[in-house]
Tab-separated table of C-alpha atoms in Angstrom:
chain	number	residue	atom	x	y	z
A	298	UNK	CA	-12.045	-19.400	-23.307
A	299	UNK	CA	-11.086	-21.248	-20.394
A	300	UNK	CA	-7.331	-20.884	-19.615
A	301	UNK	CA	-5.708	-24.232	-19.248
A	302	UNK	CA	-3.864	-25.187	-16.036
A	303	UNK	CA	-0.054	-24.496	-16.572
A	304	UNK	CA	2.420	-27.243	-15.609
A	305	UNK	CA	6.333	-26.906	-15.918
A	306	UNK	CA	8.396	-29.993	-16.395
A	307	UNK	CA	11.870	-29.813	-15.746
A	308	UNK	CA	13.848	-32.848	-16.877
A	309	UNK	CA	17.168	-33.464	-18.255
A	310	UNK	CA	16.338	-36.952	-19.824
A	311	UNK	CA	14.478	-36.356	-23.327
A	312	UNK	CA	12.573	-39.502	-23.242
A	313	UNK	CA	10.993	-38.925	-19.791
A	314	UNK	CA	10.442	-35.296	-20.316
A	315	UNK	CA	8.703	-35.794	-23.784
A	316	UNK	CA	6.752	-38.597	-22.374
A	317	UNK	CA	5.353	-36.807	-19.383
A	318	UNK	CA	4.780	-33.782	-21.650
A	319	UNK	CA	2.586	-35.780	-24.283
A	320	UNK	CA	0.589	-37.392	-21.318
A	321	UNK	CA	-0.133	-34.080	-19.361
A	322	UNK	CA	-0.953	-32.254	-22.815
A	323	UNK	CA	-3.681	-35.251	-23.709
A	324	UNK	CA	-5.153	-34.731	-20.101
A	325	UNK	CA	-5.805	-31.034	-21.157
A	326	UNK	CA	-2.806	-29.309	-19.443
A	327	UNK	CA	-0.892	-26.419	-20.761
A	328	UNK	CA	2.438	-27.784	-20.673
A	329	UNK	CA	5.842	-26.172	-20.944
A	330	UNK	CA	9.436	-28.202	-20.947
A	331	UNK	CA	12.803	-27.183	-19.413
A	332	UNK	CA	16.081	-29.387	-19.814
A	333	UNK	CA	18.003	-27.560	-17.165
A	334	UNK	CA	17.706	-24.958	-14.256
A	335	UNK	CA	18.642	-22.047	-16.536
A	336	UNK	CA	15.619	-22.707	-18.965
A	337	UNK	CA	13.266	-23.360	-15.954
A	338	UNK	CA	13.874	-20.018	-14.292
A	339	UNK	CA	13.961	-18.241	-17.684
A	340	UNK	CA	10.280	-19.891	-18.511
A	341	UNK	CA	9.363	-19.246	-14.943
A	342	UNK	CA	9.988	-15.314	-14.903
A	343	UNK	CA	8.095	-15.202	-18.508
A	344	UNK	CA	4.801	-16.891	-17.507
A	345	UNK	CA	2.737	-18.220	-14.452
A	346	UNK	CA	2.512	-21.936	-13.668
A	347	UNK	CA	0.305	-23.726	-11.252
A	348	UNK	CA	2.365	-27.021	-10.946
A	349	UNK	CA	6.102	-27.812	-11.435
A	350	UNK	CA	7.564	-31.420	-11.989
A	351	UNK	CA	11.250	-30.981	-11.030
A	352	UNK	CA	13.937	-33.562	-11.184
A	353	UNK	CA	16.508	-33.671	-8.428
A	354	UNK	CA	19.462	-34.185	-10.492
A	355	UNK	CA	19.846	-31.687	-12.949
A	356	UNK	CA	23.189	-30.882	-15.347
A	357	UNK	CA	23.463	-27.338	-14.059
A	358	UNK	CA	22.448	-27.545	-10.736
A	359	UNK	CA	20.334	-29.022	-7.780
A	360	UNK	CA	16.701	-29.661	-8.188
A	361	UNK	CA	15.887	-28.722	-4.525
A	362	UNK	CA	17.762	-25.488	-5.047
A	363	UNK	CA	15.715	-24.820	-8.176
A	364	UNK	CA	12.471	-25.681	-6.232
A	365	UNK	CA	13.513	-22.900	-3.602
A	366	UNK	CA	14.129	-20.289	-6.541
A	367	UNK	CA	10.721	-21.129	-8.446
A	368	UNK	CA	8.897	-20.426	-5.102
A	369	UNK	CA	10.782	-17.471	-4.547
A	370	UNK	CA	9.317	-16.169	-7.773
A	371	UNK	CA	5.800	-17.535	-7.160
A	372	UNK	CA	5.029	-18.420	-3.612
A	373	UNK	CA	1.727	-19.949	-4.928
A	374	UNK	CA	3.571	-22.681	-7.108
A	375	UNK	CA	3.265	-26.300	-6.399
A	376	UNK	CA	6.218	-28.196	-6.951
A	377	UNK	CA	6.518	-32.035	-7.364
A	378	UNK	CA	9.987	-33.528	-6.927
A	379	UNK	CA	11.171	-36.397	-9.239
A	380	UNK	CA	13.662	-38.577	-7.957
A	381	UNK	CA	15.204	-41.882	-8.705
A	382	UNK	CA	15.452	-43.169	-5.459
A	383	UNK	CA	12.468	-43.204	-2.854
A	384	UNK	CA	14.281	-42.808	0.479
A	385	UNK	CA	12.974	-41.047	3.678
A	386	UNK	CA	15.863	-38.629	3.489
A	387	UNK	CA	15.157	-37.503	-0.116
A	388	UNK	CA	11.605	-37.136	0.955
A	389	UNK	CA	12.344	-34.929	4.223
A	390	UNK	CA	14.706	-32.847	2.191
A	391	UNK	CA	12.248	-32.414	-0.469
A	392	UNK	CA	9.280	-31.479	1.873
A	393	UNK	CA	11.469	-29.139	4.168
A	394	UNK	CA	12.344	-27.090	0.870
A	395	UNK	CA	8.695	-26.742	0.005
A	396	UNK	CA	7.849	-29.466	-2.079
A	397	UNK	CA	4.158	-30.447	-2.212
A	398	UNK	CA	5.116	-34.096	-3.191
A	399	UNK	CA	7.343	-36.374	-4.734
A	400	UNK	CA	7.618	-38.968	-7.622
A	401	UNK	CA	9.919	-41.938	-8.172
A	402	UNK	CA	11.075	-43.035	-11.311
A	403	UNK	CA	10.023	-44.523	-13.504
A	404	UNK	CA	6.841	-42.229	-13.189
A	405	UNK	CA	3.532	-44.055	-13.161
A	406	UNK	CA	0.987	-41.894	-15.177
A	407	UNK	CA	-1.995	-43.050	-12.791
A	408	UNK	CA	0.146	-41.706	-9.706
A	409	UNK	CA	1.039	-38.557	-11.564
A	410	UNK	CA	-2.549	-37.807	-12.552
A	411	UNK	CA	-3.833	-38.549	-9.011
A	412	UNK	CA	-1.224	-36.264	-7.188
A	413	UNK	CA	-1.778	-33.428	-9.897
A	414	UNK	CA	-5.410	-33.657	-9.221
A	415	UNK	CA	-5.088	-33.601	-5.519
A	416	UNK	CA	-2.843	-30.577	-5.783
A	417	UNK	CA	-5.458	-28.737	-8.060
A	418	UNK	CA	-8.221	-29.620	-5.542
A	419	UNK	CA	-6.020	-28.308	-2.699
A	420	UNK	CA	-5.256	-24.993	-4.814
A	421	UNK	CA	-9.102	-24.293	-5.259
A	422	UNK	CA	-9.483	-24.611	-1.479
A	423	UNK	CA	-6.454	-22.374	-1.258
A	424	UNK	CA	-7.865	-19.979	-3.510
A	425	UNK	CA	-11.337	-19.746	-1.799
A	426	UNK	CA	-9.709	-19.409	1.503
A	427	UNK	CA	-7.670	-16.381	-0.062
A	428	UNK	CA	-10.831	-14.850	-1.260
A	429	UNK	CA	-12.480	-15.199	2.258
A	430	UNK	CA	-9.483	-13.511	3.820
A	431	UNK	CA	-9.702	-10.793	1.154
A	432	UNK	CA	-13.301	-10.527	2.031
A	433	UNK	CA	-12.494	-10.111	5.811
A	434	UNK	CA	-9.759	-7.633	4.830
A	435	UNK	CA	-11.888	-5.609	2.500
A	436	UNK	CA	-14.550	-5.318	5.583
A	437	UNK	CA	-11.683	-3.871	7.872
A	438	UNK	CA	-9.846	-2.076	5.169
A	439	UNK	CA	-10.324	1.347	7.007
A	440	UNK	CA	-9.042	0.357	10.643
A	441	UNK	CA	-6.042	2.485	10.330
A	442	UNK	CA	-7.938	5.809	8.981
A	443	UNK	CA	-9.162	7.018	11.909
A	444	UNK	CA	-12.083	9.531	12.154
A	445	UNK	CA	-15.822	9.597	11.564
A	446	UNK	CA	-16.404	12.966	10.251
A	447	UNK	CA	-18.073	13.970	7.139
A	448	UNK	CA	-14.753	14.272	4.988
A	449	UNK	CA	-13.480	10.958	6.186
A	450	UNK	CA	-16.829	9.040	5.565
A	451	UNK	CA	-16.738	10.534	2.046
A	452	UNK	CA	-13.303	9.619	1.472
A	453	UNK	CA	-14.268	5.940	2.540
A	454	UNK	CA	-16.893	5.793	0.254
A	455	UNK	CA	-14.805	6.826	-2.500
A	456	UNK	CA	-12.169	4.215	-1.585
A	457	UNK	CA	-14.785	1.582	-1.800
A	458	UNK	CA	-15.869	2.572	-5.415
A	459	UNK	CA	-12.190	3.010	-6.431
A	460	UNK	CA	-10.788	-0.220	-5.082
A	461	UNK	CA	-12.835	-2.498	-7.106
A	462	UNK	CA	-11.159	-1.493	-9.848
A	463	UNK	CA	-7.661	-1.836	-11.444
A	464	UNK	CA	-7.382	1.890	-12.606
A	465	UNK	CA	-4.373	3.866	-11.779
A	466	UNK	CA	-5.255	6.169	-8.693
A	467	UNK	CA	-3.712	9.781	-8.066
A	468	UNK	CA	-4.103	10.834	-4.600
A	469	UNK	CA	-4.053	14.768	-4.149
A	470	UNK	CA	-3.267	16.279	-0.632
A	471	UNK	CA	-1.180	18.362	1.493
A	472	UNK	CA	1.996	16.813	3.143
A	473	UNK	CA	1.185	15.133	6.143
A	474	UNK	CA	-2.533	14.107	5.336
A	475	UNK	CA	-2.047	10.458	5.211
A	476	UNK	CA	-1.673	9.623	1.510
A	477	UNK	CA	0.052	6.387	1.897
A	478	UNK	CA	-2.453	5.316	4.541
A	479	UNK	CA	-5.240	6.002	2.065
A	480	UNK	CA	-3.249	4.091	-0.519
A	481	UNK	CA	-2.899	0.976	1.508
A	482	UNK	CA	-6.661	1.241	2.277
A	483	UNK	CA	-7.140	0.980	-1.390
A	484	UNK	CA	-5.000	-1.746	-1.960
A	485	UNK	CA	-6.731	-3.607	1.069
A	486	UNK	CA	-10.066	-3.173	-0.054
A	487	UNK	CA	-9.270	-4.303	-3.666
A	488	UNK	CA	-9.657	-7.812	-5.607
A	489	UNK	CA	-5.722	-8.113	-5.131
A	490	UNK	CA	-5.475	-7.588	-1.204
A	491	UNK	CA	-3.323	-10.500	-0.572
A	492	UNK	CA	-0.718	-9.473	-3.048
A	493	UNK	CA	2.049	-6.919	-2.053
A	494	UNK	CA	1.828	-3.321	-1.516
A	495	UNK	CA	5.266	-1.687	-2.207
A	496	UNK	CA	5.938	1.972	-1.769
A	497	UNK	CA	8.702	4.122	-3.518
A	498	UNK	CA	9.558	7.801	-2.503
A	499	UNK	CA	10.010	9.701	-5.557
A	500	UNK	CA	11.758	12.682	-3.711
A	501	UNK	CA	14.445	11.072	-1.690
A	502	UNK	CA	16.940	9.381	-3.853
A	503	UNK	CA	19.425	10.149	-6.591
A	504	UNK	CA	17.823	9.216	-10.347
A	505	UNK	CA	20.235	6.258	-10.613
A	506	UNK	CA	19.083	4.649	-7.320
A	507	UNK	CA	15.599	5.698	-7.576
A	508	UNK	CA	15.267	4.012	-11.178
A	509	UNK	CA	17.016	0.909	-9.906
A	510	UNK	CA	14.316	0.564	-7.118
A	511	UNK	CA	11.547	1.088	-9.443
A	512	UNK	CA	12.674	-0.918	-12.586
A	513	UNK	CA	15.590	-3.078	-11.085
A	514	UNK	CA	18.956	-3.383	-12.657
A	515	UNK	CA	21.583	-5.815	-14.286
A	516	UNK	CA	25.054	-6.636	-12.653
A	517	UNK	CA	27.386	-3.907	-13.741
A	518	UNK	CA	24.759	-1.348	-14.997
A	519	UNK	CA	26.331	1.158	-12.705
A	520	UNK	CA	29.155	1.486	-9.618
A	521	UNK	CA	28.045	-0.882	-6.809
A	522	UNK	CA	25.781	-3.155	-8.988
A	523	UNK	CA	27.152	-6.368	-7.953
A	524	UNK	CA	24.470	-8.617	-9.101
A	525	UNK	CA	21.088	-8.598	-10.990
A	526	UNK	CA	18.177	-6.908	-8.785
A	527	UNK	CA	14.321	-6.986	-9.625
A	528	UNK	CA	12.343	-3.566	-8.929
A	529	UNK	CA	9.230	-2.791	-6.880
A	530	UNK	CA	7.175	-3.230	-10.132
A	531	UNK	CA	8.378	-6.778	-10.719
A	532	UNK	CA	8.289	-7.816	-6.906
A	533	UNK	CA	4.936	-6.275	-6.588
A	534	UNK	CA	3.351	-8.790	-8.812
A	535	UNK	CA	-0.383	-8.116	-9.108
A	536	UNK	CA	-0.457	-5.978	-6.060
A	537	UNK	CA	0.245	-2.186	-5.882
A	538	UNK	CA	2.958	0.058	-6.310
A	539	UNK	CA	2.678	3.263	-4.383
A	540	UNK	CA	4.535	6.203	-5.936
A	541	UNK	CA	4.977	8.879	-3.293
A	542	UNK	CA	5.269	12.530	-4.219
A	543	UNK	CA	5.504	11.517	-8.000
A	544	UNK	CA	5.753	15.269	-9.025
A	545	UNK	CA	9.384	15.150	-7.852
A	546	UNK	CA	10.177	12.638	-10.609
A	547	UNK	CA	12.872	13.812	-13.166
A	548	UNK	CA	11.542	14.316	-16.724
A	549	UNK	CA	13.587	11.209	-17.868
A	550	UNK	CA	12.249	8.949	-15.315
A	551	UNK	CA	8.895	10.260	-16.000
A	552	UNK	CA	9.470	9.101	-19.628
A	553	UNK	CA	10.291	5.663	-18.416
A	554	UNK	CA	7.485	5.400	-16.212
A	555	UNK	CA	5.260	6.370	-18.925
A	556	UNK	CA	6.437	3.432	-21.085
A	557	UNK	CA	5.884	0.999	-18.024
A	558	UNK	CA	2.280	2.091	-17.738
A	559	UNK	CA	1.695	2.203	-21.672
A	560	UNK	CA	3.217	-1.324	-22.209
A	561	UNK	CA	2.977	-3.004	-18.851
A	562	UNK	CA	6.520	-3.856	-18.961
A	563	UNK	CA	9.951	-2.826	-17.585
A	564	UNK	CA	13.532	-2.749	-18.908
A	565	UNK	CA	16.081	-3.120	-15.964
A	566	UNK	CA	18.867	-0.516	-16.012
A	567	UNK	CA	21.520	-2.132	-18.034
A	568	UNK	CA	19.214	-4.674	-19.349
A	569	UNK	CA	17.760	-5.033	-22.914
A	570	UNK	CA	14.969	-7.532	-22.520
A	571	UNK	CA	11.597	-6.112	-21.247
A	572	UNK	CA	10.054	-8.157	-18.224
A	573	UNK	CA	6.017	-8.151	-18.157
A	574	UNK	CA	4.466	-6.523	-15.125
A	575	UNK	CA	0.841	-6.226	-13.840
A	576	UNK	CA	1.006	-3.990	-10.707
A	577	UNK	CA	-1.347	-1.361	-10.307
A	578	UNK	CA	-0.203	2.170	-9.465
A	579	UNK	CA	-1.348	4.297	-6.875
A	580	UNK	CA	0.643	7.786	-6.870
A	581	UNK	CA	0.443	10.877	-4.778
A	582	UNK	CA	1.277	14.459	-5.006
A	583	UNK	CA	1.178	17.738	-2.747
A	584	UNK	CA	1.455	19.705	-6.050
A	585	UNK	CA	-1.286	20.514	-8.451
A	586	UNK	CA	-0.005	18.223	-11.456
A	587	UNK	CA	-1.950	20.000	-13.938
A	588	UNK	CA	-0.117	23.206	-13.182
A	589	UNK	CA	3.069	21.218	-13.225
A	590	UNK	CA	2.348	19.988	-16.907
A	591	UNK	CA	1.521	23.627	-17.934
A	592	UNK	CA	4.823	24.965	-16.680
A	593	UNK	CA	6.772	22.051	-18.390
A	594	UNK	CA	7.882	19.995	-15.255
A	595	UNK	CA	5.561	17.024	-15.657
A	596	UNK	CA	4.734	15.178	-19.041
A	597	UNK	CA	1.331	15.517	-20.188
A	598	UNK	CA	0.852	12.079	-21.252
A	599	UNK	CA	2.104	10.627	-17.968
A	600	UNK	CA	-0.553	12.767	-15.928
A	601	UNK	CA	-3.333	11.662	-18.015
A	602	UNK	CA	-2.120	8.105	-17.498
A	603	UNK	CA	-1.580	8.565	-13.644
A	604	UNK	CA	-5.234	10.629	-13.339
A	605	UNK	CA	-7.248	7.440	-14.127
A	606	UNK	CA	-9.222	8.150	-10.811
A	607	UNK	CA	-8.324	11.234	-8.890
A	608	UNK	CA	-9.025	11.519	-5.198
A	609	UNK	CA	-8.434	14.397	-2.708
A	610	UNK	CA	-7.364	13.716	0.742
A	611	UNK	CA	-8.671	16.149	3.282
A	612	UNK	CA	-6.385	18.272	5.429
A	613	UNK	CA	-6.877	18.465	9.016
A	614	UNK	CA	-8.561	21.673	9.447
A	615	UNK	CA	-11.266	20.263	7.395
A	616	UNK	CA	-11.700	17.424	9.677
A	617	UNK	CA	-11.242	18.921	13.142
A	618	UNK	CA	-13.858	16.812	14.555
A	619	UNK	CA	-11.834	13.876	14.023
A	620	UNK	CA	-9.053	15.472	16.493
A	621	UNK	CA	-10.208	13.519	19.721
A	622	UNK	CA	-10.159	10.187	18.015
A	623	UNK	CA	-6.843	10.956	16.306
A	624	UNK	CA	-5.308	11.928	19.972
A	625	UNK	CA	-6.762	8.637	21.635
A	626	UNK	CA	-5.398	6.593	18.653
A	627	UNK	CA	-1.716	8.353	18.901
A	628	UNK	CA	-1.621	8.127	22.737
A	629	UNK	CA	-2.312	4.393	22.431
A	630	UNK	CA	0.619	4.234	20.273
A	631	UNK	CA	2.980	6.335	21.809
A	632	UNK	CA	2.233	5.291	25.338
A	633	UNK	CA	2.647	1.355	24.371
A	634	UNK	CA	5.930	2.089	22.824
A	635	UNK	CA	7.369	4.138	25.692
A	636	UNK	CA	5.710	1.999	28.401
A	637	UNK	CA	4.012	5.250	30.104
A	638	UNK	CA	0.812	5.236	31.646
A	639	UNK	CA	-0.775	8.696	30.165
A	640	UNK	CA	-4.599	8.218	30.101
A	641	UNK	CA	-5.668	11.194	27.932
A	642	UNK	CA	-5.243	14.937	27.501
A	643	UNK	CA	-7.254	17.552	30.089
A	644	UNK	CA	-10.008	20.006	28.712
A	645	UNK	CA	-7.810	22.732	28.212
A	646	UNK	CA	-5.255	20.735	26.155
A	647	UNK	CA	-7.999	19.556	23.909
A	648	UNK	CA	-9.295	22.940	23.133
A	649	UNK	CA	-5.734	23.897	22.210
A	650	UNK	CA	-5.708	20.763	19.928
A	651	UNK	CA	-9.186	21.637	18.362
A	652	UNK	CA	-8.048	25.203	17.625
A	653	UNK	CA	-4.857	24.752	16.152
A	654	UNK	CA	-4.042	25.327	12.638
A	655	UNK	CA	-2.196	22.153	11.671
A	656	UNK	CA	-0.421	23.224	8.753
A	657	UNK	CA	1.398	19.760	8.861
A	658	UNK	CA	-1.830	18.016	9.288
A	659	UNK	CA	-2.116	14.444	10.880
A	660	UNK	CA	1.551	13.826	10.747
A	661	UNK	CA	1.963	17.294	12.838
A	662	UNK	CA	-0.526	16.029	15.311
A	663	UNK	CA	0.993	12.622	15.724
A	664	UNK	CA	4.324	14.291	16.239
A	665	UNK	CA	2.881	16.623	18.950
A	666	UNK	CA	1.329	13.887	20.919
A	667	UNK	CA	4.338	12.018	20.979
A	668	UNK	CA	6.341	14.841	22.098
A	669	UNK	CA	3.568	15.307	24.922
A	670	UNK	CA	3.771	11.749	25.748
A	671	UNK	CA	7.546	12.199	26.361
A	672	UNK	CA	7.161	15.317	28.509
A	673	UNK	CA	4.190	14.272	30.423
A	674	UNK	CA	4.756	13.782	34.269
A	675	UNK	CA	1.262	12.811	35.218
A	676	UNK	CA	-1.641	10.644	33.720
A	677	UNK	CA	-2.988	13.386	31.746
A	678	UNK	CA	-1.429	15.578	29.027
A	679	UNK	CA	-1.434	19.393	29.773
A	680	UNK	CA	-0.861	22.344	27.645
A	681	UNK	CA	2.773	23.008	28.863
A	682	UNK	CA	3.438	19.288	27.376
A	683	UNK	CA	2.678	20.456	23.920
A	684	UNK	CA	5.346	21.634	21.544
A	685	UNK	CA	6.078	25.337	22.082
A	686	UNK	CA	6.151	26.141	18.536
A	687	UNK	CA	2.805	24.260	17.894
A	688	UNK	CA	1.274	26.081	14.979
A	689	UNK	CA	-1.587	28.312	16.195
A	690	UNK	CA	-0.967	27.917	19.860
A	691	UNK	CA	0.551	31.411	19.948
A	692	UNK	CA	-2.367	32.766	18.856
A	693	UNK	CA	-4.590	30.944	21.191
A	694	UNK	CA	-2.690	32.401	24.305
A	695	UNK	CA	-3.920	36.279	24.691
A	696	UNK	CA	-0.849	38.641	25.046
A	697	UNK	CA	-2.856	40.270	28.135
A	698	UNK	CA	-3.541	38.923	31.628
A	699	UNK	CA	-6.782	40.913	31.399
A	700	UNK	CA	-9.818	38.152	31.987
A	701	UNK	CA	-12.246	39.847	29.725
A	702	UNK	CA	-9.747	40.352	26.898
A	703	UNK	CA	-8.759	36.693	27.246
A	704	UNK	CA	-12.420	35.420	27.254
A	705	UNK	CA	-12.932	37.542	23.943
A	706	UNK	CA	-9.841	36.228	22.209
A	707	UNK	CA	-10.798	32.503	23.069
A	708	UNK	CA	-14.530	33.312	21.929
A	709	UNK	CA	-13.294	34.767	18.657
A	710	UNK	CA	-11.175	31.443	18.035
A	711	UNK	CA	-13.909	29.014	18.997
A	712	UNK	CA	-16.504	30.687	17.009
A	713	UNK	CA	-14.359	31.155	13.782
A	714	UNK	CA	-13.530	27.372	13.995
A	715	UNK	CA	-17.240	26.224	14.333
A	716	UNK	CA	-18.077	28.830	11.641
A	717	UNK	CA	-15.612	27.045	9.332
A	718	UNK	CA	-16.933	23.540	9.870
A	719	UNK	CA	-20.829	24.391	9.521
A	720	UNK	CA	-22.483	24.926	6.137
A	721	UNK	CA	-24.347	27.905	7.353
A	722	UNK	CA	-24.796	30.304	10.195
A	723	UNK	CA	-27.985	28.719	11.558
A	724	UNK	CA	-26.221	25.337	11.986
A	725	UNK	CA	-23.277	27.136	13.773
A	726	UNK	CA	-25.677	29.111	16.046
A	727	UNK	CA	-27.465	25.662	16.908
A	728	UNK	CA	-24.059	24.193	17.743
A	729	UNK	CA	-22.913	27.314	19.638
A	730	UNK	CA	-26.210	27.259	21.572
A	731	UNK	CA	-26.879	30.631	20.697
A	732	UNK	CA	-29.664	32.370	18.898
A	733	UNK	CA	-29.107	33.417	15.176
A	734	UNK	CA	-29.241	37.091	15.895
A	735	UNK	CA	-26.861	36.636	18.870
A	736	UNK	CA	-24.280	34.800	16.626
A	737	UNK	CA	-24.503	37.683	14.274
A	738	UNK	CA	-23.879	40.097	17.047
A	739	UNK	CA	-20.797	38.361	18.298
A	740	UNK	CA	-19.420	38.082	14.781
A	741	UNK	CA	-19.644	41.809	14.662
A	742	UNK	CA	-18.475	42.673	18.155
A	743	UNK	CA	-15.529	40.251	17.924
A	744	UNK	CA	-14.498	41.310	14.470
A	745	UNK	CA	-14.799	37.799	13.303
A	746	UNK	CA	-14.020	37.312	9.464
A	747	UNK	CA	-16.731	34.883	7.844
């Protein structure tokens, strides 16, 4: 069944409001009526309207101020202002406030129908334009995910499949792998890319403030709550809410989040009336949530609700081939920010970066390049510009000055890295430009653990 276009009429004069309502209903619109500002805002919070007819003079407030509030609730809402006096000043004030058009009392039905038809034609063009923008965004959804390694290409393929659904997504990955970046890519590649993406870190705030951020609060709900505040689930609209480090949620908050997912509604702190929400949830975790469930630290029902689609984010040591691209990207970012002319890294530095362990993953690499740009005195980053405590670098530097020992030390690290990246030894030998028998001999002579 086709959904009727919804129109909100805000008019305190009963005869005018009723007459307009009857006319628009007969013309096939779904009409709701409000006699004042309070009723209008209550209706606008409960449902979506495409057009609002709003009188300038209302018993409990200014129609222009109401116009602004309505458009804060829904930026896509078109408002027609109704005024008793057609003056240039009135029209200018209404348009500056965001009105799409205005009507003069007594309202002529033919004029009203013409202006509403024009607004809906404009709305259709706007919707088509937004669809084109989403398509362009979807085609470039992975611009911030740097790399072309096999793990990254597989991750991008998964994003394309996941994004077109509205299923909740659980991102699993080590700290520093860029889980929020992947969550944003899922949002941008999805059908509601033009809606908001809002993130909440579940591990950095006291419970009361975290729940206020998620669900909102009413005035007086706790010390410092001086006014009503909507939470991220409300503000996201039909967009995406990213719950970072969801395993850190206290059990009480987990129960409230489960209710939000099951009923698609939130109850603000200190409130009693539920509010409908329609945001998609993308959650991330560095822990094994199934293990957390078995040990009683995470609710089983919530785990299954969040685990609609699970996606693993590869750690940096599984995508070492992406390091040169990542280094270039981070260099561009940090040199632009600092105004320094650093063009790249020298070959020895790149070897060190390729062989480091990167327990902190992409975030650690980003921090290392930022520090190197700060310390660099020339146009190329050198090993001494890298952080002294860079994980793995200590093992890269041999404990002896003997050249033969140093060469064997480096060969051991280099061959070990290539072996980790290749599915079999034949492929590794090909990349190392060695015969297969020579590779086996190197593995034995250098004591490499495969």
